[in-house]
PDB file of C-alpha atoms in Angstrom:
ATOM      1  CA  MET A   1       5.043  59.265 -35.266  1.00  0.00           C
ATOM      2  CA  LYS A   2       5.103  56.949 -32.505  1.00  0.00           C
ATOM      3  CA  ILE A   3       3.276  55.636 -29.250  1.00  0.00           C
ATOM      4  CA  ARG A   4       5.932  53.179 -28.138  1.00  0.00           C
ATOM      5  CA  GLY A   5       5.727  54.979 -24.782  1.00  0.00           C
ATOM      6  CA  ILE A   6       1.816  54.435 -25.122  1.00  0.00           C
ATOM      7  CA  LEU A   7       2.239  50.940 -25.825  1.00  0.00           C
ATOM      8  CA  ILE A   8       4.676  49.893 -22.658  1.00  0.00           C
ATOM      9  CA  PHE A   9       1.717  51.454 -20.222  1.00  0.00           C
ATOM     10  CA  ILE A  10      -0.915  49.468 -21.766  1.00  0.00           C
ATOM     11  CA  LEU A  11       0.932  46.408 -21.509  1.00  0.00           C
ATOM     12  CA  PHE A  12       1.728  46.902 -17.726  1.00  0.00           C
ATOM     13  CA  LEU A  13      -1.943  48.288 -17.642  1.00  0.00           C
ATOM     14  CA  ALA A  14      -3.484  45.120 -19.149  1.00  0.00           C
ATOM     15  CA  SER A  15      -0.915  42.983 -16.385  1.00  0.00           C
ATOM     16  CA  LEU A  16      -2.836  44.843 -13.859  1.00  0.00           C
ATOM     17  CA  ILE A  17      -6.393  43.746 -14.598  1.00  0.00           C
ATOM     18  CA  LEU A  18      -4.479  40.689 -13.773  1.00  0.00           C
ATOM     19  CA  LEU A  19      -4.868  38.301 -10.309  1.00  0.00           C
ATOM     20  CA  PRO A  20      -1.649  39.394  -8.610  1.00  0.00           C
ATOM     21  CA  GLY A  21       0.272  35.927  -8.961  1.00  0.00           C
ATOM     22  CA  PHE A  22      -0.910  34.496 -12.017  1.00  0.00           C
ATOM     23  CA  GLY A  23       1.548  36.829 -14.513  1.00  0.00           C
ATOM     24  CA  ALA A  24       0.400  36.344 -17.259  1.00  0.00           C
ATOM     25  CA  GLN A  25       1.414  37.373 -20.582  1.00  0.00           C
ATOM     26  CA  THR A  26      -0.372  39.776 -22.875  1.00  0.00           C
ATOM     27  CA  HIS A  27       0.338  40.579 -26.138  1.00  0.00           C
ATOM     28  CA  GLY A  28      -0.047  43.690 -27.980  1.00  0.00           C
ATOM     29  CA  GLN A  29       0.789  45.468 -31.534  1.00  0.00           C
ATOM     30  CA  GLU A  30       1.150  48.885 -33.086  1.00  0.00           C
ATOM     31  CA  TYR A  31      -0.460  50.178 -36.075  1.00  0.00           C
ATOM     32  CA  GLU A  32      -0.677  53.869 -38.127  1.00  0.00           C
ATOM     33  CA  TYR A  33      -3.153  55.259 -40.102  1.00  0.00           C
ATOM     34  CA  THR A  34      -3.741  58.758 -41.839  1.00  0.00           C
ATOM     35  CA  LEU A  35      -7.449  60.671 -41.883  1.00  0.00           C
ATOM     36  CA  PRO A  36      -8.603  63.726 -44.263  1.00  0.00           C
ATOM     37  CA  GLN A  37     -11.077  65.834 -42.017  1.00  0.00           C
ATOM     38  CA  GLY A  38     -15.048  64.120 -41.864  1.00  0.00           C
ATOM     39  CA  TYR A  39     -13.600  60.327 -41.876  1.00  0.00           C
ATOM     40  CA  PHE A  40     -12.714  57.681 -39.698  1.00  0.00           C
ATOM     41  CA  GLU A  41     -11.075  54.048 -39.379  1.00  0.00           C
ATOM     42  CA  TYR A  42     -12.207  50.941 -37.862  1.00  0.00           C
ATOM     43  CA  PHE A  43     -11.244  48.388 -36.280  1.00  0.00           C
ATOM     44  CA  LYS A  44     -14.237  44.801 -35.631  1.00  0.00           C
ATOM     45  CA  LEU A  45     -13.122  42.183 -33.092  1.00  0.00           C
ATOM     46  CA  ASN A  46     -14.947  38.977 -32.789  1.00  0.00           C
ATOM     47  CA  LEU A  47     -14.542  37.651 -30.051  1.00  0.00           C
ATOM     48  CA  ASN A  48     -16.396  34.114 -28.429  1.00  0.00           C
ATOM     49  CA  GLY A  49     -15.571  34.629 -25.104  1.00  0.00           C
ATOM     50  CA  SER A  50     -15.542  37.565 -22.000  1.00  0.00           C
ATOM     51  CA  TYR A  51     -12.737  39.543 -22.146  1.00  0.00           C
ATOM     52  CA  ALA A  52     -10.625  42.861 -20.410  1.00  0.00           C
ATOM     53  CA  LEU A  53      -9.904  45.291 -23.745  1.00  0.00           C
ATOM     54  CA  ILE A  54      -7.695  47.726 -23.527  1.00  0.00           C
ATOM     55  CA  TYR A  55      -7.363  50.180 -25.674  1.00  0.00           C
ATOM     56  CA  GLY A  56      -4.851  53.366 -26.820  1.00  0.00           C
ATOM     57  CA  VAL A  57      -4.874  55.605 -29.521  1.00  0.00           C
ATOM     58  CA  LYS A  58      -2.270  58.990 -29.899  1.00  0.00           C
ATOM     59  CA  ALA A  59      -3.146  61.366 -32.871  1.00  0.00           C
ATOM     60  CA  ASN A  60      -1.511  64.713 -33.696  1.00  0.00           C
ATOM     61  CA  SER A  61      -4.551  66.294 -33.743  1.00  0.00           C
ATOM     62  CA  SER A  62      -7.999  66.309 -31.515  1.00  0.00           C
ATOM     63  CA  VAL A  63      -9.545  63.063 -32.844  1.00  0.00           C
ATOM     64  CA  THR A  64     -12.826  60.556 -31.136  1.00  0.00           C
ATOM     65  CA  VAL A  65     -12.618  57.451 -29.940  1.00  0.00           C
ATOM     66  CA  ASP A  66     -15.974  55.851 -29.748  1.00  0.00           C
ATOM     67  CA  ILE A  67     -16.287  51.805 -28.936  1.00  0.00           C
ATOM     68  CA  MET A  68     -19.458  50.245 -30.788  1.00  0.00           C
ATOM     69  CA  ASN A  69     -21.600  47.020 -30.842  1.00  0.00           C
ATOM     70  CA  ALA A  70     -22.291  45.967 -33.930  1.00  0.00           C
ATOM     71  CA  ASP A  71     -25.574  47.791 -34.284  1.00  0.00           C
ATOM     72  CA  GLN A  72     -23.891  50.741 -32.941  1.00  0.00           C
ATOM     73  CA  PHE A  73     -21.759  50.259 -36.283  1.00  0.00           C
ATOM     74  CA  MET A  74     -24.235  49.639 -38.685  1.00  0.00           C
ATOM     75  CA  CYS A  75     -26.434  52.979 -37.633  1.00  0.00           C
ATOM     76  CA  PHE A  76     -23.528  55.206 -37.900  1.00  0.00           C
ATOM     77  CA  ASN A  77     -22.107  53.678 -40.984  1.00  0.00           C
ATOM     78  CA  THR A  78     -25.437  54.368 -42.475  1.00  0.00           C
ATOM     79  CA  THR A  79     -26.336  56.708 -41.240  1.00  0.00           C
ATOM     80  CA  GLY A  80     -24.112  58.938 -39.624  1.00  0.00           C
ATOM     81  CA  VAL A  81     -25.890  59.058 -35.730  1.00  0.00           C
ATOM     82  CA  GLN A  82     -23.233  57.974 -33.302  1.00  0.00           C
ATOM     83  CA  ARG A  83     -24.133  55.869 -30.200  1.00  0.00           C
ATOM     84  CA  GLU A  84     -21.179  54.131 -28.784  1.00  0.00           C
ATOM     85  CA  ILE A  85     -20.874  51.365 -25.581  1.00  0.00           C
ATOM     86  CA  TYR A  86     -18.215  55.038 -24.456  1.00  0.00           C
ATOM     87  CA  GLN A  87     -16.984  57.550 -26.429  1.00  0.00           C
ATOM     88  CA  GLN A  88     -13.607  59.925 -25.442  1.00  0.00           C
ATOM     89  CA  ASN A  89     -12.380  63.597 -27.171  1.00  0.00           C
ATOM     90  CA  SER A  90      -8.791  63.856 -27.282  1.00  0.00           C
ATOM     91  CA  SER A  91      -5.508  63.255 -28.764  1.00  0.00           C
ATOM     92  CA  GLN A  92      -4.270  60.941 -27.029  1.00  0.00           C
ATOM     93  CA  VAL A  93      -6.886  58.218 -25.662  1.00  0.00           C
ATOM     94  CA  VAL A  94      -6.267  55.105 -23.271  1.00  0.00           C
ATOM     95  CA  ASN A  95      -9.313  53.347 -22.276  1.00  0.00           C
ATOM     96  CA  GLY A  96     -10.624  49.694 -21.136  1.00  0.00           C
ATOM     97  CA  LEU A  97     -13.785  47.407 -20.208  1.00  0.00           C
ATOM     98  CA  LEU A  98     -15.416  44.373 -20.020  1.00  0.00           C
ATOM     99  CA  VAL A  99     -16.902  42.692 -23.492  1.00  0.00           C
ATOM    100  CA  THR A 100     -19.126  39.467 -23.574  1.00  0.00           C
ATOM    101  CA  PRO A 101     -19.047  37.926 -27.384  1.00  0.00           C
ATOM    102  CA  GLY A 102     -19.937  39.397 -29.592  1.00  0.00           C
ATOM    103  CA  THR A 103     -18.705  42.105 -32.549  1.00  0.00           C
ATOM    104  CA  TYR A 104     -17.341  45.562 -31.687  1.00  0.00           C
ATOM    105  CA  TYR A 105     -15.908  48.394 -33.500  1.00  0.00           C
ATOM    106  CA  LEU A 106     -13.001  50.691 -32.366  1.00  0.00           C
ATOM    107  CA  VAL A 107     -13.985  54.063 -34.022  1.00  0.00           C
ATOM    108  CA  VAL A 108     -11.540  56.588 -34.666  1.00  0.00           C
ATOM    109  CA  TYR A 109     -13.007  59.476 -36.397  1.00  0.00           C
ATOM    110  CA  SER A 110     -11.509  63.147 -37.336  1.00  0.00           C
ATOM    111  CA  PRO A 111     -14.132  66.114 -37.924  1.00  0.00           C
ATOM    112  CA  PHE A 112     -11.843  68.562 -37.314  1.00  0.00           C
ATOM    113  CA  TYR A 113      -8.881  68.031 -39.244  1.00  0.00           C
ATOM    114  CA  PRO A 114      -7.044  65.673 -41.241  1.00  0.00           C
ATOM    115  CA  SER A 115      -5.163  63.525 -37.594  1.00  0.00           C
ATOM    116  CA  ALA A 116      -2.406  61.113 -37.828  1.00  0.00           C
ATOM    117  CA  PHE A 117      -2.723  58.470 -35.208  1.00  0.00           C
ATOM    118  CA  ASN A 118      -1.520  54.841 -33.909  1.00  0.00           C
ATOM    119  CA  VAL A 119      -3.870  52.570 -32.589  1.00  0.00           C
ATOM    120  CA  TYR A 120      -3.296  50.150 -30.210  1.00  0.00           C
ATOM    121  CA  LEU A 121      -5.781  47.172 -28.613  1.00  0.00           C
ATOM    122  CA  ASN A 122      -5.242  44.703 -26.224  1.00  0.00           C
ATOM    123  CA  TRP A 123      -7.809  41.982 -25.257  1.00  0.00           C
ATOM    124  CA  THR A 124      -6.843  38.411 -23.180  1.00  0.00           C
ATOM    125  CA  SER A 125      -9.538  35.796 -23.010  1.00  0.00           C
ATOM    126  CA  LEU A 126     -11.267  35.441 -19.212  1.00  0.00           C
ATOM    127  CA  GLN A 127     -12.422  32.568 -16.745  1.00  0.00           C
ATOM    128  CA  PHE A 128     -13.470  32.069 -13.839  1.00  0.00           C
ATOM    129  CA  VAL A 129     -10.908  30.636 -11.043  1.00  0.00           C
ATOM    130  CA  LYS A 130     -11.388  29.780  -7.382  1.00  0.00           C
ATOM    131  CA  SER A 131      -9.887  31.707  -5.033  1.00  0.00           C
ATOM    132  CA  THR A 132      -9.938  32.479  -1.341  1.00  0.00           C
ATOM    133  CA  GLU A 133      -7.415  35.968  -1.329  1.00  0.00           C
ATOM    134  CA  VAL A 134      -9.576  38.646  -2.253  1.00  0.00           C
ATOM    135  CA  ALA A 135     -12.504  39.928  -2.494  1.00  0.00           C
ATOM    136  CA  GLN A 136     -14.465  40.210  -6.603  1.00  0.00           C
ATOM    137  CA  GLU A 137     -17.399  39.958  -8.333  1.00  0.00           C
ATOM    138  CA  GLU A 138     -18.825  40.053 -11.410  1.00  0.00           C
ATOM    139  CA  VAL A 139     -22.576  41.278 -11.630  1.00  0.00           C
ATOM    140  CA  THR A 140     -25.294  42.218 -13.551  1.00  0.00           C
ATOM    141  CA  ILE A 141     -26.673  45.337 -12.884  1.00  0.00           C
ATOM    142  CA  PRO A 142     -30.197  45.770 -14.549  1.00  0.00           C
ATOM    143  CA  SER A 143     -31.216  49.310 -15.998  1.00  0.00           C
ATOM    144  CA  GLN A 144     -31.379  52.637 -13.487  1.00  0.00           C
ATOM    145  CA  GLU A 145     -30.353  50.418 -10.864  1.00  0.00           C
ATOM    146  CA  TYR A 146     -27.240  49.414  -8.485  1.00  0.00           C
ATOM    147  CA  PHE A 147     -26.024  47.140  -7.075  1.00  0.00           C
ATOM    148  CA  PHE A 148     -24.172  47.174  -3.329  1.00  0.00           C
ATOM    149  CA  THR A 149     -22.549  45.073  -1.307  1.00  0.00           C
ATOM    150  CA  ARG A 150     -20.830  45.707   2.134  1.00  0.00           C
ATOM    151  CA  LEU A 151     -16.788  45.819   2.789  1.00  0.00           C
ATOM    152  CA  HIS A 152     -15.360  43.557   4.629  1.00  0.00           C
ATOM    153  CA  LEU A 153     -15.445  44.330   8.245  1.00  0.00           C
ATOM    154  CA  THR A 154     -11.221  44.473   8.338  1.00  0.00           C
ATOM    155  CA  THR A 155     -12.368  47.716   7.660  1.00  0.00           C
ATOM    156  CA  MET A 156     -13.211  48.010  11.192  1.00  0.00           C
ATOM    157  CA  GLY A 157      -9.950  48.081  13.071  1.00  0.00           C
ATOM    158  CA  SER A 158      -7.573  50.945  11.945  1.00  0.00           C
ATOM    159  CA  PRO A 159      -7.508  53.692   8.953  1.00  0.00           C
ATOM    160  CA  PHE A 160      -6.957  51.460   6.016  1.00  0.00           C
ATOM    161  CA  THR A 161      -5.751  52.486   1.783  1.00  0.00           C
ATOM    162  CA  LEU A 162      -8.617  50.552   0.063  1.00  0.00           C
ATOM    163  CA  ASN A 163      -7.668  49.457  -3.638  1.00  0.00           C
ATOM    164  CA  LEU A 164     -10.510  49.296  -5.563  1.00  0.00           C
ATOM    165  CA  GLU A 165     -10.869  48.488  -9.695  1.00  0.00           C
ATOM    166  CA  GLY A 166     -13.131  47.778 -11.686  1.00  0.00           C
ATOM    167  CA  LEU A 167     -14.376  46.926 -15.830  1.00  0.00           C
ATOM    168  CA  SER A 168     -17.525  46.458 -17.425  1.00  0.00           C
ATOM    169  CA  ASN A 169     -19.505  46.507 -20.998  1.00  0.00           C
ATOM    170  CA  GLU A 170     -21.331  49.825 -20.040  1.00  0.00           C
ATOM    171  CA  SER A 171     -20.616  53.180 -18.253  1.00  0.00           C
ATOM    172  CA  VAL A 172     -20.824  52.389 -14.169  1.00  0.00           C
ATOM    173  CA  SER A 173     -20.018  54.887 -11.534  1.00  0.00           C
ATOM    174  CA  TYR A 174     -18.523  53.239  -8.439  1.00  0.00           C
ATOM    175  CA  VAL A 175     -19.596  54.864  -4.805  1.00  0.00           C
ATOM    176  CA  ILE A 176     -18.167  54.294  -0.950  1.00  0.00           C
ATOM    177  CA  TRP A 177     -20.282  55.663   1.861  1.00  0.00           C
ATOM    178  CA  ASN A 178     -21.149  55.104   5.616  1.00  0.00           C
ATOM    179  CA  SER A 179     -23.195  57.013   7.217  1.00  0.00           C
ATOM    180  CA  SER A 180     -22.805  59.420   4.154  1.00  0.00           C
ATOM    181  CA  THR A 181     -20.623  59.203   0.599  1.00  0.00           C
ATOM    182  CA  VAL A 182     -16.833  59.413   0.997  1.00  0.00           C
ATOM    183  CA  PHE A 183     -15.688  58.663  -2.053  1.00  0.00           C
ATOM    184  CA  ASN A 184     -17.843  58.878  -5.721  1.00  0.00           C
ATOM    185  CA  SER A 185     -16.510  58.533  -9.747  1.00  0.00           C
ATOM    186  CA  SER A 186     -17.498  59.488 -12.981  1.00  0.00           C
ATOM    187  CA  ASP A 187     -19.326  57.116 -14.999  1.00  0.00           C
ATOM    188  CA  VAL A 188     -16.830  55.073 -16.239  1.00  0.00           C
ATOM    189  CA  THR A 189     -15.582  51.376 -17.690  1.00  0.00           C
ATOM    190  CA  ILE A 190     -12.708  51.037 -16.198  1.00  0.00           C
ATOM    191  CA  THR A 191     -11.186  52.624 -12.794  1.00  0.00           C
ATOM    192  CA  LEU A 192      -8.089  54.926 -14.150  1.00  0.00           C
ATOM    193  CA  GLY A 193      -6.851  56.511 -11.091  1.00  0.00           C
ATOM    194  CA  GLN A 194      -4.214  58.968 -11.770  1.00  0.00           C
ATOM    195  CA  ASN A 195      -1.984  59.183 -14.457  1.00  0.00           C
ATOM    196  CA  TYR A 196      -4.035  56.256 -16.070  1.00  0.00           C
ATOM    197  CA  SER A 197      -3.270  54.089 -12.942  1.00  0.00           C
ATOM    198  CA  PHE A 198      -5.394  51.029 -12.871  1.00  0.00           C
ATOM    199  CA  GLY A 199      -7.746  51.160  -9.533  1.00  0.00           C
ATOM    200  CA  TYR A 200      -8.874  54.374  -7.227  1.00  0.00           C
ATOM    201  CA  ASN A 201      -6.585  54.804  -4.168  1.00  0.00           C
ATOM    202  CA  ILE A 202      -8.539  55.459  -1.296  1.00  0.00           C
ATOM    203  CA  HIS A 203      -7.962  56.275   2.539  1.00  0.00           C
ATOM    204  CA  LEU A 204     -11.059  56.456   4.622  1.00  0.00           C
ATOM    205  CA  SER A 205     -10.781  56.601   8.716  1.00  0.00           C
ATOM    206  CA  PRO A 206     -11.342  53.130  10.589  1.00  0.00           C
ATOM    207  CA  GLY A 207     -15.653  52.423  10.217  1.00  0.00           C
ATOM    208  CA  VAL A 208     -18.361  49.841   7.829  1.00  0.00           C
ATOM    209  CA  TYR A 209     -18.808  50.758   4.391  1.00  0.00           C
ATOM    210  CA  TYR A 210     -20.287  49.944   1.688  1.00  0.00           C
ATOM    211  CA  LEU A 211     -19.730  50.162  -2.032  1.00  0.00           C
ATOM    212  CA  ASN A 212     -22.144  50.753  -4.861  1.00  0.00           C
ATOM    213  CA  ILE A 213     -22.178  50.247  -8.107  1.00  0.00           C
ATOM    214  CA  THR A 214     -24.291  52.045 -10.332  1.00  0.00           C
ATOM    215  CA  ASN A 215     -25.538  51.739 -13.938  1.00  0.00           C
ATOM    216  CA  PRO A 216     -26.880  54.986 -15.580  1.00  0.00           C
ATOM    217  CA  HIS A 217     -27.741  53.292 -19.218  1.00  0.00           C
ATOM    218  CA  SER A 218     -31.829  52.273 -20.251  1.00  0.00           C
ATOM    219  CA  GLU A 219     -29.499  48.595 -21.122  1.00  0.00           C
ATOM    220  CA  SER A 220     -28.702  46.405 -18.181  1.00  0.00           C
ATOM    221  CA  ALA A 221     -24.598  46.337 -16.942  1.00  0.00           C
ATOM    222  CA  LEU A 222     -22.017  43.175 -16.912  1.00  0.00           C
ATOM    223  CA  ALA A 223     -19.580  44.873 -14.069  1.00  0.00           C
ATOM    224  CA  TYR A 224     -16.270  43.606 -12.261  1.00  0.00           C
ATOM    225  CA  PHE A 225     -15.236  44.494  -9.071  1.00  0.00           C
ATOM    226  CA  TYR A 226     -12.234  43.799  -7.315  1.00  0.00           C
ATOM    227  CA  TYR A 227     -11.246  45.702  -3.798  1.00  0.00           C
ATOM    228  CA  LYS A 228      -8.267  44.676  -1.200  1.00  0.00           C
ATOM    229  CA  ILE A 229      -7.825  46.395   2.046  1.00  0.00           C
ATOM    230  CA  ASP A 230      -4.871  47.178   3.172  1.00  0.00           C
ATOM    231  CA  PRO A 231      -5.022  48.368   7.261  1.00  0.00           C
ATOM    232  CA  GLU A 232      -2.568  50.599   9.239  1.00  0.00           C
ATOM    233  CA  TYR A 233      -1.624  48.401  11.645  1.00  0.00           C
ATOM    234  CA  VAL A 234      -3.347  44.842  13.233  1.00  0.00           C
ATOM    235  CA  ASN A 235      -5.578  45.832  15.657  1.00  0.00           C
ATOM    236  CA  PRO A 236      -6.340  43.203  17.990  1.00  0.00           C
ATOM    237  CA  TYR A 237      -9.759  44.142  19.737  1.00  0.00           C
ATOM    238  CA  LEU A 238     -11.049  44.034  16.668  1.00  0.00           C
ATOM    239  CA  THR A 239     -12.111  39.620  17.128  1.00  0.00           C
ATOM    240  CA  SER A 240     -14.335  37.276  14.814  1.00  0.00           C
ATOM    241  CA  LEU A 241     -18.038  38.693  16.628  1.00  0.00           C
ATOM    242  CA  ASN A 242     -17.993  42.198  14.966  1.00  0.00           C
ATOM    243  CA  ARG A 243     -18.053  39.439  11.640  1.00  0.00           C
ATOM    244  CA  ASP A 244     -20.347  37.340   9.546  1.00  0.00           C
ATOM    245  CA  ASP A 245     -20.283  33.705   8.283  1.00  0.00           C
ATOM    246  CA  SER A 246     -21.522  35.043   4.688  1.00  0.00           C
ATOM    247  CA  PHE A 247     -17.896  38.252   5.137  1.00  0.00           C
ATOM    248  CA  THR A 248     -15.096  35.841   7.068  1.00  0.00           C
ATOM    249  CA  MET A 249     -13.530  35.808   2.492  1.00  0.00           C
ATOM    250  CA  GLY A 250     -15.120  39.525   1.818  1.00  0.00           C
ATOM    251  CA  LEU A 251     -17.410  39.076  -1.147  1.00  0.00           C
ATOM    252  CA  ALA A 252     -17.908  35.344  -3.361  1.00  0.00           C
ATOM    253  CA  SER A 253     -14.215  34.023  -4.052  1.00  0.00           C
ATOM    254  CA  TYR A 254     -13.664  34.096  -7.554  1.00  0.00           C
ATOM    255  CA  GLY A 255     -10.776  34.702  -9.705  1.00  0.00           C
ATOM    256  CA  TYR A 256      -9.707  35.388 -13.300  1.00  0.00           C
ATOM    257  CA  LEU A 257      -7.269  33.541 -15.720  1.00  0.00           C
ATOM    258  CA  THR A 258      -5.847  34.792 -17.786  1.00  0.00           C
ATOM    259  CA  ARG A 259      -5.288  33.323 -21.566  1.00  0.00           C
ATOM    260  CA  PRO A 260      -3.930  34.373 -24.974  1.00  0.00           C
ATOM    261  CA  THR A 261      -5.806  34.707 -28.038  1.00  0.00           C
ATOM    262  CA  SER A 262      -5.404  35.460 -31.796  1.00  0.00           C
ATOM    263  CA  ARG A 263      -6.682  38.527 -33.069  1.00  0.00           C
ATOM    264  CA  HIS A 264      -8.996  39.738 -36.025  1.00  0.00           C
ATOM    265  CA  ILE A 265      -8.788  43.264 -37.456  1.00  0.00           C
ATOM    266  CA  PRO A 266      -9.658  42.892 -41.023  1.00  0.00           C
TER     267      PRO A 266
END
C-alpha cells in the first residue's frame, strides 16, 4: 500500500506554509506498518525549537490519529485514557500544527479492525525574520479567551479576497466580522480549505473587518497567523487619511525563515 500521492501533497502543503520568496526546501519520509485490532503505533519527536509539523496517515480502515505531548502519551500508554492536542478518526488524515520545544507523539490507534497504514511526517524549524511585505503575527491566547485585531484598511477600497492562514499548538477557531460574523471556522490546529488547500479564501465586500482567534481550552494557546488582502481594483479615493500610522503595513511585521532539521523517530 503506497501513499505517494499523499506524500507529494504534504510536501506541497508544507511548502505553502513558508513565507513567499524564501523557497526553503522541505523533506519527508514515508513509513509502512500493520496493526492488529486494538493496538497502536507511536512516533516520538524530540523538538528543541518552534516547528511547523505536518503529518499524514492513510490506512485500509478507519484509525484514530492523535498528536500528544509527553504527559498525555504517558497517560494513554499506562491507562488507555486518550487525552490529546488534536484527534482525527478516518482512513485518511492530513493535518498540521505549530509545536514549541518539547517531546511529542504521533499515535495511530486501530480500535475496531486490523489495519495496514502508511504515515508521513515533516517538520521544519522556524525562525522569525523581519519583513514588511505581509501581515502576520505570532500570539499567545490565554485560556478560554480570544485575540482580536483590525485588518488593514485597504479592505475599505473595493470588494476583495482575504487569504487567511493559521497554525497553532492547540485547536482554535477563526472569525472574521464587521457588524456581524461573515466567516467562522471550526476549532482547528491548521487552516485547511477545500481539497486540503492551506488557508481560507474569503470573498468580502468593502468595509472595516476584524479577526478573532478564540482559544476554548483550559491551557493557553500559541497561534501564528498570516493574511493577505487582494482587492478587485485600486480605489483612488482611499487615501492615507483612512489609515492609522500603526496599521500602515498591517500587523507586526515578522516572517518565518525555514531551515531543514534532522529527525528522530525511534
